[in-house]
Amino acid sequence: MKNETEGTAVTDTDRRLLLKATAAGIGAALMAAPLARAQEQAASVRVRGEAFAQAHQPKPLPFNSSSLNGLSQRLIDSHWSNNYGGSVRALNETKRRLADALTDRDLPPYIYNDLKREHLMRTGSVVLHELYFDNLGGNGRADAAAQRLLGAGFGEFGRWEAEFRRIANGLGGGSGWVILGFNSQFGTLENYWMADHMHNPAATVPLLVMDMYEHSYHIDFGSAAGQYVDAFFNNIDWERVLARMEALRLSAA
Amino acid sequence: MKNETEGTAVTDTDRRLLLKATAAGIGAALMAAPLARAQEQAASVRVRGEAFAQAHQPKPLPFNSSSLNGLSQRLIDSHWSNNYGGSVRALNETKRRLADALTDRDLPPYIYNDLKREHLMRTGSVVLHELYFDNLGGNGRADAAAQRLLGAGFGEFGRWEAEFRRIANGLGGGSGWVILGFNSQFGTLENYWMADHMHNPAATVPLLVMDMYEHSYHIDFGSAAGQYVDAFFNNIDWERVLARMEALRLSAA
Amino acid sequence: MKNETEGTAVTDTDRRLLLKATAAGIGAALMAAPLARAQEQAASVRVRGEAFAQAHQPKPLPFNSSSLNGLSQRLIDSHWSNNYGGSVRALNETKRRLADALTDRDLPPYIYNDLKREHLMRTGSVVLHELYFDNLGGNGRADAAAQRLLGAGFGEFGRWEAEFRRIANGLGGGSGWVILGFNSQFGTLENYWMADHMHNPAATVPLLVMDMYEHSYHIDFGSAAGQYVDAFFNNIDWERVLARMEALRLSAA
Amino acid sequence: MKNETEGTAVTDTDRRLLLKATAAGIGAALMAAPLARAQEQAASVRVRGEAFAQAHQPKPLPFNSSSLNGLSQRLIDSHWSNNYGGSVRALNETKRRLADALTDRDLPPYIYNDLKREHLMRTGSVVLHELYFDNLGGNGRADAAAQRLLGAGFGEFGRWEAEFRRIANGLGGGSGWVILGFNSQFGTLENYWMADHMHNPAATVPLLVMDMYEHSYHIDFGSAAGQYVDAFFNNIDWERVLARMEALRLSAA
């Protein structure tokens, strides 16, 4: 009956999101929210496992590593298995040591915090890498809806792109990330510079994530970071970016 | 009619959240989500203003600064007006300079990024301070629902509290924050150590935020950070923490 | 005989340095260099103890803590015993744990490095605090020799002071240090901004060290960092700064 | 007359140091100290130029870039011209902007400090890169004198090497430096972990410097940082390390 589902209609976007999220093994709780609205009985987000559980598993690449345009299979495979994979293993190991350390009453809190720093670092590395690979594999063409939202958030779409590219180029030769995010406290779309895995904007939902650690490009481009920036833009999966925006039900002001 | 509002019922918690959010001037987009569900026509989150707009205004304290238990009015007023207020002003100034810098084609990207670092820093300071003051002003008693969720996330509630306090004590004499957050990528409740305003866990919704910069306690306690940790716990507004959890519709696994 | 000691004469400054260094328990190897030149037999700098030895002892304040002008005894005593003293104790504890960890073959190197970060942090805190207290206790008046050297290094003395004060004021509300140092690779006198104990200019000899952590001033001034900056300048012991310069045998170009 | 130069004799090591320092264009003030002692009339270290002077020039590689054992010419050339060279240019540019900013009375101090952070970062990058290249190009065999000093500083030489390698391996996949340094405040030889160009041990003279930014190895080894660590050790120029030790007139306790 129409009345029963009003306001909770399953949109085409929701369906696409559901399929993609399942396929990619991505199940961000935030993304689940609008899907939940589409399902009468599934109103809540479950807490999945304990804080200290050592159950992190690498998520498979959501695309064939040989299929990218201008980014080599060797680069992508190494990035995924060594840098991302290494951080997944390190996160589990860190949580194992934290669980032990928590019961050690003689451990000074500042030494405990040395492990918490590793925890923050590895959490950032795992989460950001997952979002990064998940927004690669596309054709680099932003659809109208994403362009409209970014136009609303930045005055015009080109201004968004100019800033995002500038931040990326400025990080060449160092380490860090660039993200476009929705700052949920301010209600704004903003680009953020981050110098390592621990840097993140507060209370912000990442929408487009770009790795600028040198392991993201040196195998292919050496120190020519600008070539990598171009290649990254050519491979953005804008459908994923849009799906993340739609999961938040973002609309222009 | 009962049928018309089924699945979108305005709960008592939603009402409390609505009132508090309005009173406190807090309108986090994420918090708006369950409210939105209560309103048939308001399905989307609006992008509020441009990335570079210099329109940040300090949010009033959600409690009377003389009303806290063991934290002095002088401390709270100074913290709010000088540290938080100073960052609001600095964030506007930084955005003004970024908007200018973006049009300066001769500016090297790494110099542009020096301003983006200030942007990340001030964003963290403003957002985290707002969430911090917003979760102060309570009686420090966690209600059963919050205890149940933290028990699910940490094995038992006491384990959550032990870790949160330990991180806080380990930050004494330095700078930083402790937060309990919902990691939306992992689906876990976790405590995070952060050493400055730029540190934040990726893709995480803050639920309880504690300032450990020395300006949070030195006026009252000098270097006795442990006394501040106790005082903070005595003043947590658990209704706000629970409201943030409910905005995510968190449920135990 | 005059001839025998020519070129290695014990200057008045050397004598003053020797007395002060002895009185204050300060024996920086670099400072020992010109003194060594004055002694025929003592040509070398001894390595004092092992890298992992847990033998750090707090150095007594080189002045009476109640004698400063505009900085209270309570502030200075707390700073010395809690912040500096706490870091001395933490440095010993960290070295004890590093010595153990080095023999643990199952410990992942990145976890070992979490302790090495604490080592870097506490080393910075101990060393910088010792230099800070050692250059306090004076009357704030720079003698002609120091003014001449800073004039040579910065164009004019006032330019040096303007920059040093500006950096200090910009750190208000956060954490960090300001130092004037001699960059031994560049051969320049420069002021440096540092945001925490781990930040330091490479290959640089500190000449004037100023603590900008909030524990340096909040007890006396609350968030009014500018008042602390003025008070610091009124208490600089320029004789110590000059002695550090003379230990390097610095001369204007 | 023998008597006149006693205690200031030019040793063989001084001569070797003088030749190498001249050849490599390295003129660290600290290294100049013992040389100065060898010259009756040159007792002082000159301040070379102003703090804000934009006169930094890249120092040529002290070896042929095709001559290293297991580190490719392409890697070394790219590292020298792009990463080191880029930082030299950026340091000049940053100083130019600082000189302008210092005269701008409307510039908030915290914005001024954004440039001072770039100054600290680029200073570290330039200095550390110069010291790094300067201690490459050797045959990797530590002579007896260096082994004796490191044995004195670490209990045994093997313990020094084990820790240095461990720190390096733990930095794989990230950014940073490892240095062996003489902490002039403590009088100890210690290894230090550093996560970026701004990290440095306080008041410490670098003796052996190792770059662990991914640009140091990715072109040759991809993410296999361990292979780079081995290659680095095979190419250490221990004569340079020893010369730096001798410039300090270090002796075992």
Coordinates of N, CA and C in Angstrom, one line a residue, chain A residues 33-209:
Chain A
A33 N 22.2 3.8 7.3 CA 21.0 4.6 7.8 C 19.9 4.7 6.8
P34 N 20.1 5.3 5.6 CA 19.0 5.4 4.7 C 18.4 4.1 4.3
L35 N 19.3 3.1 4.2 CA 18.8 1.8 3.8 C 17.9 1.3 4.9
A36 N 18.3 1.5 6.1 CA 17.5 1.1 7.2 C 16.1 1.7 7.1
R37 N 16.1 3.0 6.7 CA 14.8 3.7 6.6 C 13.9 2.9 5.6
A38 N 14.5 2.3 4.7 CA 13.8 1.6 3.6 C 13.2 0.2 4.1
Q39 N 13.7 -0.2 5.2 CA 13.3 -1.5 5.7 C 12.5 -1.3 6.9
E40 N 11.2 -1.8 6.9 CA 10.4 -1.6 8.1 C 10.9 -2.0 9.4
Q41 N 11.6 -3.2 9.4 CA 12.0 -3.8 10.6 C 13.4 -3.5 11.1
A42 N 14.2 -2.9 10.2 CA 15.6 -2.8 10.6 C 15.9 -1.3 10.9
A43 N 15.5 -0.9 12.0 CA 15.6 0.6 12.4 C 17.0 0.9 13.0
S44 N 17.7 -0.1 13.5 CA 18.9 0.3 14.3 C 20.2 -0.2 13.7
V45 N 21.3 0.4 14.1 CA 22.6 0.0 13.7 C 23.3 -0.8 14.8
R46 N 23.6 -2.0 14.5 CA 24.2 -2.9 15.5 C 25.7 -2.5 15.8
V47 N 26.0 -2.6 17.0 CA 27.4 -2.5 17.4 C 28.0 -3.9 17.0
R48 N 29.0 -3.9 16.2 CA 29.6 -5.2 15.7 C 30.9 -5.5 16.4
G49 N 30.8 -6.2 17.4 CA 32.0 -6.7 18.1 C 32.5 -5.7 19.1
E50 N 33.5 -6.1 19.8 CA 34.1 -5.4 20.9 C 35.2 -4.5 20.4
A51 N 35.4 -3.4 21.2 CA 36.5 -2.5 20.9 C 37.9 -3.2 20.7
F52 N 38.1 -4.2 21.6 CA 39.5 -4.8 21.6 C 39.5 -6.0 20.7
A53 N 38.5 -6.4 20.0 CA 38.5 -7.6 19.2 C 39.5 -7.6 18.1
Q54 N 40.2 -8.6 17.9 CA 41.2 -8.6 16.9 C 40.7 -9.3 15.6
A55 N 39.6 -8.8 15.1 CA 38.9 -9.5 14.0 C 38.9 -8.7 12.7
H56 N 39.8 -7.8 12.6 CA 39.9 -7.0 11.3 C 40.4 -7.9 10.2
Q57 N 39.7 -7.9 9.1 CA 40.0 -8.6 7.9 C 40.2 -7.6 6.7
P58 N 41.2 -7.9 5.9 CA 41.3 -7.0 4.7 C 40.1 -7.1 3.8
K59 N 39.6 -6.0 3.3 CA 38.5 -6.0 2.4 C 39.1 -6.2 1.0
P60 N 38.5 -7.1 0.1 CA 39.1 -7.2 -1.2 C 38.9 -5.9 -2.0
L61 N 39.8 -5.7 -3.0 CA 39.7 -4.5 -3.8 C 38.4 -4.6 -4.6
P62 N 37.7 -3.5 -4.7 CA 36.4 -3.5 -5.3 C 36.5 -3.4 -6.9
F63 N 37.7 -3.6 -7.4 CA 37.9 -3.6 -8.8 C 39.1 -4.5 -9.1
N64 N 39.3 -4.8 -10.4 CA 40.4 -5.6 -10.8 C 41.7 -4.7 -10.8
S65 N 42.7 -5.1 -10.1 CA 43.9 -4.2 -9.9 C 44.6 -3.9 -11.3
S66 N 44.3 -4.7 -12.3 CA 45.0 -4.4 -13.6 C 44.1 -3.5 -14.5
S67 N 43.0 -3.0 -13.9 CA 42.0 -2.3 -14.8 C 42.1 -0.8 -14.7
L68 N 42.9 -0.3 -13.8 CA 42.9 1.2 -13.7 C 43.6 1.8 -14.9
N69 N 43.4 3.1 -15.0 CA 43.8 3.8 -16.2 C 45.1 4.7 -15.7
G70 N 46.3 4.2 -16.0 CA 47.4 5.0 -15.7 C 48.0 4.7 -14.3
L71 N 47.4 3.7 -13.6 CA 48.0 3.3 -12.3 C 48.2 1.8 -12.4
S72 N 49.5 1.4 -12.3 CA 49.9 0.0 -12.7 C 49.4 -1.0 -11.7
Q73 N 49.2 -2.2 -12.2 CA 48.8 -3.3 -11.3 C 49.8 -3.6 -10.2
R74 N 51.1 -3.4 -10.5 CA 52.1 -3.6 -9.5 C 52.0 -2.6 -8.3
L75 N 51.7 -1.4 -8.7 CA 51.5 -0.3 -7.7 C 50.3 -0.6 -6.8
I76 N 49.2 -0.9 -7.5 CA 47.9 -1.1 -6.7 C 48.0 -2.4 -5.8
D77 N 48.6 -3.5 -6.4 CA 48.7 -4.7 -5.6 C 49.6 -4.5 -4.4
S78 N 50.7 -3.8 -4.6 CA 51.6 -3.5 -3.5 C 51.0 -2.7 -2.4
H79 N 50.3 -1.6 -2.9 CA 49.6 -0.7 -2.0 C 48.6 -1.5 -1.2
W80 N 47.8 -2.3 -1.8 CA 46.7 -3.0 -1.1 C 47.3 -4.1 -0.2
S81 N 48.3 -4.9 -0.7 CA 48.7 -6.0 0.2 C 49.7 -5.6 1.2
N82 N 50.6 -4.7 0.9 CA 51.6 -4.3 1.9 C 51.2 -3.2 2.8
N83 N 50.7 -2.1 2.2 CA 50.5 -0.9 3.1 C 49.1 -1.1 3.8
Y84 N 48.1 -1.3 3.0 CA 46.8 -1.5 3.6 C 46.8 -2.8 4.4
G85 N 47.2 -3.9 3.8 CA 47.2 -5.2 4.5 C 48.1 -5.2 5.7
G86 N 49.2 -4.6 5.6 CA 50.1 -4.4 6.8 C 49.4 -3.7 8.0
S87 N 48.6 -2.7 7.6 CA 47.9 -2.0 8.7 C 46.8 -2.8 9.3
V88 N 46.1 -3.6 8.5 CA 45.1 -4.5 9.1 C 45.7 -5.4 10.1
R89 N 46.8 -6.0 9.7 CA 47.5 -6.9 10.7 C 48.0 -6.2 11.9
A90 N 48.6 -5.0 11.7 CA 49.1 -4.2 12.8 C 48.0 -3.8 13.7
L91 N 46.8 -3.5 13.2 CA 45.7 -3.0 14.0 C 45.2 -4.2 14.9
N92 N 45.2 -5.4 14.4 CA 44.8 -6.5 15.2 C 45.9 -6.7 16.3
E93 N 47.1 -6.7 16.0 CA 48.2 -6.9 16.9 C 48.2 -5.8 18.0
T94 N 47.9 -4.6 17.6 CA 47.8 -3.5 18.6 C 46.7 -3.7 19.5
K95 N 45.5 -4.1 19.0 CA 44.4 -4.4 19.9 C 44.7 -5.5 20.9
R96 N 45.4 -6.5 20.4 CA 45.8 -7.6 21.3 C 46.6 -7.1 22.5
R97 N 47.6 -6.2 22.1 CA 48.4 -5.7 23.2 C 47.7 -4.7 24.1
L98 N 46.8 -4.0 23.5 CA 46.0 -3.1 24.4 C 45.1 -3.9 25.4
A99 N 44.5 -5.0 24.9 CA 43.7 -5.8 25.8 C 44.5 -6.3 27.0
D100 N 45.7 -6.7 26.7 CA 46.6 -7.1 27.8 C 47.0 -6.0 28.7
A101 N 47.4 -4.9 28.0 CA 47.9 -3.7 28.8 C 46.9 -3.2 29.7
L102 N 45.6 -3.2 29.3 CA 44.5 -2.7 30.2 C 44.4 -3.4 31.5
T103 N 44.9 -4.6 31.6 CA 44.8 -5.4 32.8 C 46.1 -5.2 33.7
D104 N 47.1 -4.5 33.1 CA 48.4 -4.4 33.8 C 48.3 -3.1 34.6
R105 N 48.1 -3.3 35.9 CA 47.9 -2.1 36.8 C 49.2 -1.3 37.0
D106 N 50.3 -1.9 36.7 CA 51.6 -1.2 36.9 C 52.0 -0.4 35.7
L107 N 51.3 -0.5 34.7 CA 51.7 0.2 33.5 C 51.3 1.7 33.6
P108 N 52.3 2.6 33.5 CA 52.0 4.0 33.5 C 51.0 4.4 32.4
P109 N 50.0 5.3 32.7 CA 49.1 5.7 31.6 C 49.7 6.2 30.4
Y110 N 50.9 6.9 30.5 CA 51.5 7.5 29.3 C 52.1 6.4 28.4
I111 N 52.5 5.3 29.0 CA 52.9 4.1 28.2 C 51.7 3.5 27.5
Y112 N 50.7 3.3 28.3 CA 49.4 2.8 27.7 C 49.1 3.7 26.4
N113 N 49.2 5.0 26.6 CA 48.8 5.9 25.5 C 49.8 5.7 24.3
D114 N 51.0 5.2 24.5 CA 51.8 5.0 23.3 C 51.2 3.9 22.4
L115 N 50.5 2.9 23.0 CA 49.8 2.0 22.2 C 48.5 2.6 21.7
K116 N 47.9 3.5 22.4 CA 46.7 4.1 21.9 C 47.0 5.0 20.7
R117 N 48.2 5.6 20.7 CA 48.6 6.3 19.5 C 48.7 5.4 18.3
E118 N 49.3 4.2 18.5 CA 49.4 3.2 17.4 C 48.0 2.8 17.0
H119 N 47.1 2.7 17.9 CA 45.7 2.4 17.7 C 45.0 3.5 16.8
L120 N 45.3 4.7 17.1 CA 44.7 5.8 16.3 C 45.3 5.8 14.9
M121 N 46.6 5.6 14.9 CA 47.3 5.6 13.6 C 46.8 4.5 12.7
R122 N 46.7 3.3 13.2 CA 46.3 2.1 12.4 C 44.9 2.2 12.0
T123 N 44.1 2.7 12.9 CA 42.6 2.9 12.6 C 42.5 3.8 11.4
G124 N 43.2 4.9 11.5 CA 43.2 5.8 10.3 C 43.7 5.2 9.1
S125 N 44.8 4.4 9.1 CA 45.3 3.8 8.0 C 44.3 2.8 7.3
V126 N 43.7 2.0 8.2 CA 42.8 0.9 7.7 C 41.6 1.6 7.1
V127 N 40.9 2.5 7.8 CA 39.7 3.1 7.4 C 39.9 3.9 6.1
L128 N 40.9 4.7 6.1 CA 41.2 5.6 5.0 C 41.5 4.8 3.7
H129 N 42.4 3.8 3.9 CA 42.7 3.0 2.7 C 41.4 2.3 2.2
E130 N 40.6 1.8 3.0 CA 39.3 1.2 2.5 C 38.5 2.1 1.7
L131 N 38.4 3.3 2.3 CA 37.6 4.3 1.5 C 38.2 4.8 0.2
Y132 N 39.6 4.8 0.3 CA 40.3 5.2 -0.9 C 40.1 4.2 -2.1
F133 N 40.4 2.9 -1.8 CA 40.2 1.9 -2.8 C 38.8 1.9 -3.3
D134 N 37.9 2.1 -2.3 CA 36.5 2.0 -2.7 C 36.0 3.2 -3.6
N135 N 36.8 4.3 -3.6 CA 36.4 5.4 -4.5 C 37.3 5.5 -5.7
L136 N 38.1 4.4 -5.9 CA 38.8 4.2 -7.2 C 38.1 3.2 -8.1
G137 N 38.4 3.2 -9.3 CA 37.8 2.2 -10.2 C 36.8 2.7 -11.1
G138 N 36.6 4.0 -11.1 CA 35.6 4.6 -11.9 C 36.2 5.3 -13.2
N139 N 35.4 6.1 -13.9 CA 35.9 6.7 -15.1 C 36.2 8.2 -14.9
G140 N 36.2 8.6 -13.7 CA 36.6 10.0 -13.4 C 35.6 11.1 -13.8
R141 N 34.4 10.7 -14.3 CA 33.5 11.7 -14.7 C 32.4 11.9 -13.6
A142 N 32.4 13.1 -13.0 CA 31.4 13.4 -12.0 C 30.0 13.6 -12.6
D143 N 29.1 12.9 -12.1 CA 27.7 13.0 -12.6 C 27.1 14.3 -12.1
A144 N 26.0 14.7 -12.7 CA 25.4 16.0 -12.4 C 25.1 16.2 -11.0
A145 N 24.6 15.2 -10.3 CA 24.1 15.3 -8.9 C 25.3 15.7 -8.0
A146 N 26.4 15.0 -8.2 CA 27.6 15.3 -7.4 C 28.1 16.7 -7.7
Q147 N 28.1 17.0 -9.0 CA 28.6 18.4 -9.4 C 27.7 19.5 -8.8
R148 N 26.4 19.2 -8.7 CA 25.5 20.2 -8.1 C 25.7 20.4 -6.6
L149 N 25.9 19.3 -5.9 CA 26.2 19.4 -4.5 C 27.5 20.1 -4.2
L150 N 28.6 19.7 -5.0 CA 29.8 20.4 -4.8 C 29.8 21.8 -5.2
G151 N 29.0 22.1 -6.2 CA 28.8 23.5 -6.6 C 28.1 24.3 -5.4
A152 N 27.1 23.6 -4.8 CA 26.5 24.3 -3.7 C 27.5 24.5 -2.5
G153 N 28.4 23.5 -2.3 CA 29.3 23.6 -1.2 C 30.5 24.5 -1.4
F154 N 30.8 24.7 -2.7 CA 32.1 25.5 -2.9 C 31.9 26.7 -3.8
G155 N 30.6 27.0 -4.1 CA 30.4 28.2 -5.0 C 30.3 27.7 -6.5
E156 N 31.3 26.9 -6.9 CA 31.2 26.2 -8.1 C 32.1 24.9 -8.1
F157 N 31.7 24.0 -8.9 CA 32.4 22.7 -8.9 C 33.9 22.9 -9.2
G158 N 34.2 23.7 -10.1 CA 35.7 24.0 -10.4 C 36.5 24.5 -9.3
R159 N 35.8 25.2 -8.4 CA 36.5 25.7 -7.2 C 36.8 24.5 -6.3
W160 N 35.9 23.6 -6.2 CA 36.2 22.4 -5.3 C 37.4 21.7 -5.9
E161 N 37.3 21.4 -7.2 CA 38.4 20.6 -7.8 C 39.8 21.4 -7.7
A162 N 39.7 22.7 -7.9 CA 41.0 23.4 -7.8 C 41.6 23.3 -6.5
E163 N 40.8 23.4 -5.4 CA 41.4 23.3 -4.1 C 41.8 21.9 -3.8
F164 N 41.0 20.9 -4.1 CA 41.4 19.5 -3.9 C 42.7 19.2 -4.5
R165 N 42.9 19.5 -5.8 CA 44.1 19.3 -6.5 C 45.3 20.0 -5.9
R166 N 45.1 21.3 -5.5 CA 46.1 22.1 -4.9 C 46.7 21.4 -3.6
I167 N 45.7 21.0 -2.8 CA 46.2 20.4 -1.5 C 47.0 19.1 -1.8
A168 N 46.5 18.3 -2.8 CA 47.2 17.1 -3.2 C 48.6 17.4 -3.7
N169 N 48.7 18.4 -4.5 CA 50.0 18.7 -5.1 C 51.0 19.2 -4.0
G170 N 50.4 19.9 -3.0 CA 51.3 20.4 -1.9 C 51.8 19.4 -1.0
L171 N 51.1 18.2 -1.1 CA 51.6 17.1 -0.2 C 52.6 16.2 -0.9
G172 N 52.9 16.5 -2.2 CA 53.9 15.7 -2.9 C 55.3 15.7 -2.2
G173 N 55.9 14.5 -2.1 CA 57.2 14.4 -1.4 C 57.1 14.2 0.1
G174 N 55.9 14.2 0.6 CA 55.7 14.0 2.0 C 54.8 12.8 2.3
S175 N 53.9 12.9 3.3 CA 52.9 11.9 3.5 C 51.6 12.6 3.8
G176 N 50.5 11.8 3.8 CA 49.2 12.4 4.2 C 48.1 12.0 3.3
W177 N 47.0 12.6 3.4 CA 45.7 12.4 2.7 C 45.1 13.7 2.4
V178 N 44.2 13.6 1.4 CA 43.3 14.7 1.1 C 41.9 14.1 1.2
I179 N 41.0 14.7 1.9 CA 39.6 14.3 1.8 C 38.6 15.4 1.6
L180 N 37.6 15.1 0.8 CA 36.4 15.9 0.8 C 35.5 15.2 1.8
G181 N 34.9 16.0 2.7 CA 34.1 15.4 3.7 C 32.9 16.3 4.0
F182 N 31.9 15.7 4.6 CA 30.7 16.5 5.1 C 30.9 16.7 6.6
N183 N 31.2 17.9 7.0 CA 31.4 18.2 8.4 C 30.0 18.3 9.1
S184 N 29.7 17.3 9.9 CA 28.3 17.2 10.4 C 28.0 18.2 11.5
Q185 N 29.0 18.8 12.0 CA 28.8 19.8 13.0 C 28.5 21.2 12.4
F186 N 29.1 21.4 11.3 CA 28.9 22.7 10.6 C 27.9 22.6 9.5
G187 N 27.7 21.4 9.0 CA 26.7 21.3 7.8 C 27.4 21.7 6.5
T188 N 28.7 21.6 6.4 CA 29.4 22.1 5.3 C 30.2 20.9 4.6
L189 N 30.3 21.1 3.3 CA 31.2 20.3 2.5 C 32.6 21.0 2.5
E190 N 33.7 20.3 2.9 CA 35.0 20.9 2.9 C 36.1 19.9 2.5
N191 N 37.1 20.5 1.9 CA 38.3 19.7 1.7 C 39.3 19.8 2.8
Y192 N 39.9 18.7 3.2 CA 40.9 18.8 4.3 C 42.2 18.2 3.9
W193 N 43.3 18.9 4.3 CA 44.6 18.5 4.3 C 44.9 17.7 5.5
M194 N 45.6 16.5 5.4 CA 45.9 15.7 6.5 C 47.4 15.2 6.3
A195 N 48.2 15.3 7.3 CA 49.6 15.0 7.1 C 50.0 13.5 7.5
D196 N 49.1 12.8 8.2 CA 49.3 11.4 8.5 C 48.0 10.7 8.8
H197 N 48.1 9.4 9.1 CA 46.8 8.7 9.3 C 46.0 9.1 10.6
M198 N 46.7 9.9 11.5 CA 46.0 10.3 12.7 C 45.2 11.6 12.5
H199 N 45.6 12.4 11.5 CA 44.9 13.6 11.2 C 43.6 13.3 10.5
N200 N 42.5 13.9 11.0 CA 41.2 13.8 10.4 C 40.4 15.0 10.9
P201 N 39.5 15.4 10.1 CA 38.6 16.5 10.6 C 37.6 15.9 11.5
A202 N 37.3 16.6 12.6 CA 36.4 16.2 13.6 C 35.0 16.0 13.1
A203 N 34.3 15.0 13.5 CA 32.9 14.8 13.3 C 32.5 14.9 11.8
T204 N 33.4 14.4 11.0 CA 33.2 14.5 9.5 C 33.1 13.2 8.8
V205 N 32.1 13.1 7.9 CA 31.9 11.9 7.1 C 32.7 12.0 5.8
P206 N 33.7 11.1 5.6 CA 34.5 11.2 4.3 C 33.7 10.9 3.1
L207 N 33.8 11.7 2.1 CA 33.1 11.4 0.8 C 34.0 11.0 -0.3
L208 N 35.2 11.7 -0.4 CA 36.2 11.3 -1.4 C 37.5 11.3 -0.7
V209 N 38.3 10.2 -0.8 CA 39.5 10.0 0.0 C 40.7 9.8 -1.0

